[in-house]
Amino acid sequence: MLNEIDLDAANSRLTGVVRRTPVLRSRLLDDALGAEIYLKAEHLQRTGAFKFRGAFNAIAALDSNIRARGIITYSSGNHAQAIARAAQIFQIPATVVMPDDAPTSKRQATESYGATVVLYDRYTERREDVAAAVLADYNLTLIPPFDHLDVIAGQSTCARELFEESGPLDHLIVPVGGGGLISGCALAAHRVNPKCRVVGVEPEAGNDVQLSLQQGQIVEIEVPDTIADGQQTTAPGTHTFAIMQQRVAEIVTVTDNQILDGMDHLFRIQKQVVEPSGACALAALLADKTQIAGGRVGVILSGGNISPERFIDLMGSR
Ligand SMILES: *Cc1c(COP(=O)(O)O)cnc(C)c1O
């Protein structure tokens, strides 16, 4: 399966389309952690998160006749916006199945790119079922948020760009939801430096991937209660699980309060606004959950889609 994932094709499709996001450095942070930290600023990616990479790559990889019929997906937000924007660029229709409690800002952004939003109740309905019903009616192609080889390949370009800028890294710290981002990043890391230690970070309440890797089989949990809405997944996918088993060294967890510390640090010191999931990987470093002292460390800031109201609310709650 690993050799079916075409990292180079993804890189060619995305070059000149994705934004080559900056890599941020800070002497304060390096001193505080006793390591060399490279922050990959994917909150500055098109549509505000790395998800644009995987979404665009998956749509671009389709046969043009199939693509023209339209795309459908399910997502709590960032993948939805990414699919909507990528579909708009290809001038094809997009349908997004979204939980009815998703942040309004994310829903509005999806609609602003011209996608049709179908709402469902995530506590009583399965998004896969809702999507399957619409898909069959309109002959659409499903592009899920993480368990898809071209989505994973697209996400790999995030780490690839980081390495091009930072040079070889000892550790790569990546937020984990369903594992699409870390799978792609781990494949890219392994190619340039098989010794690079790839560590995933999940919110403590939603450690489905940690449990799955520990138990050697996919473990499904309840919808987790966490502020990190980009990582409210209930289980890894079959592809992402297999890749993570081979290429991810460890998954650590952070509490919501530790995530808030990460957001606070990024705002105060780096002058960056990130959403909770976007601060998750840095939060693990600040909370001393990863052994990185003395190393060269890449950290993915995965997204920045948060409304001013929610940002103020969260920052004020500490
Ligand atoms: C989707 C998302 C994640 C998790 O990515 P997976 O590919 O599901 O592991 C992390 N952070 C943000 C901001 C996201 O949108």
Tab-separated table of N, CA and C and ligand atoms in Angstrom, residues 49-51 78 146 175-181 230-231 275 277-278 302-303, ligand 1:
chain	number	residue	atom	x	y	z
A	49	ALA	N	-5.800	26.136	6.542
A	49	ALA	CA	-5.318	24.882	7.141
A	49	ALA	C	-4.642	24.027	6.066
A	50	PHE	N	-3.819	23.086	6.509
A	50	PHE	CA	-3.113	22.182	5.595
A	50	PHE	C	-4.059	21.381	4.721
A	51	LYS	N	-5.328	21.265	5.100
A	51	LYS	CA	-6.285	20.398	4.407
A	51	LYS	C	-6.408	20.712	2.917
A	78	ASN	N	-12.457	22.100	8.410
A	78	ASN	CA	-11.351	22.530	7.565
A	78	ASN	C	-11.233	21.748	6.262
A	146	PHE	N	-9.464	12.076	5.649
A	146	PHE	CA	-8.098	11.584	5.904
A	146	PHE	C	-7.798	10.203	5.314
A	175	PRO	N	0.035	17.330	14.866
A	175	PRO	CA	-1.283	17.060	15.458
A	175	PRO	C	-1.994	15.932	14.712
A	176	VAL	N	-2.753	15.149	15.446
A	176	VAL	CA	-3.409	13.980	14.867
A	176	VAL	C	-4.911	13.992	15.141
A	177	GLY	N	-5.676	13.821	14.064
A	177	GLY	CA	-7.118	13.593	14.186
A	177	GLY	C	-7.353	12.161	13.711
A	178	GLY	N	-7.639	12.033	12.404
A	178	GLY	CA	-7.758	10.696	11.826
A	178	GLY	C	-6.441	10.169	11.293
A	179	GLY	N	-5.425	11.035	11.257
A	179	GLY	CA	-4.086	10.584	10.902
A	179	GLY	C	-3.648	10.844	9.468
A	180	GLY	N	-4.406	11.628	8.719
A	180	GLY	CA	-4.008	11.928	7.341
A	180	GLY	C	-2.752	12.787	7.274
A	181	LEU	N	-2.726	13.815	8.079
A	181	LEU	CA	-1.577	14.721	8.072
A	181	LEU	C	-0.310	13.997	8.512
A	230	GLY	N	-10.644	20.323	15.251
A	230	GLY	CA	-10.050	19.684	14.069
A	230	GLY	C	-9.649	18.242	14.337
A	231	GLN	N	-9.760	17.814	15.601
A	231	GLN	CA	-9.301	16.467	15.964
A	231	GLN	C	-10.380	15.667	16.696
A	275	GLU	N	-5.949	28.042	15.608
A	275	GLU	CA	-7.083	27.401	16.259
A	275	GLU	C	-6.532	26.344	17.235
A	277	SER	N	-6.596	23.055	17.484
A	277	SER	CA	-5.854	21.943	16.879
A	277	SER	C	-4.519	22.409	16.301
A	278	GLY	N	-4.492	23.636	15.850
A	278	GLY	CA	-3.269	24.179	15.275
A	278	GLY	C	-2.165	24.365	16.303
A	302	SER	N	-1.166	23.418	12.379
A	302	SER	CA	-1.970	22.860	11.295
A	302	SER	C	-3.099	23.735	10.772
A	303	GLY	N	-3.579	24.681	11.604
A	303	GLY	CA	-4.689	25.491	11.100
A	303	GLY	C	-4.953	26.730	11.934
B	1	LIG	C1	-7.904	18.013	10.237
B	1	LIG	C2	-7.046	18.740	11.172
B	1	LIG	C3	-6.125	18.078	12.003
B	1	LIG	C4	-6.005	16.567	12.038
B	1	LIG	O1	-5.614	16.050	10.778
B	1	LIG	P1	-5.844	14.499	10.419
B	1	LIG	O2	-5.372	14.363	9.023
B	1	LIG	O3	-7.300	14.209	10.577
B	1	LIG	O4	-5.031	13.722	11.403
B	1	LIG	C5	-5.313	18.847	12.801
B	1	LIG	N1	-5.401	20.187	12.823
B	1	LIG	C6	-6.272	20.862	12.047
B	1	LIG	C7	-6.302	22.341	12.119
B	1	LIG	C8	-7.122	20.159	11.201
B	1	LIG	O5	-7.987	20.838	10.426
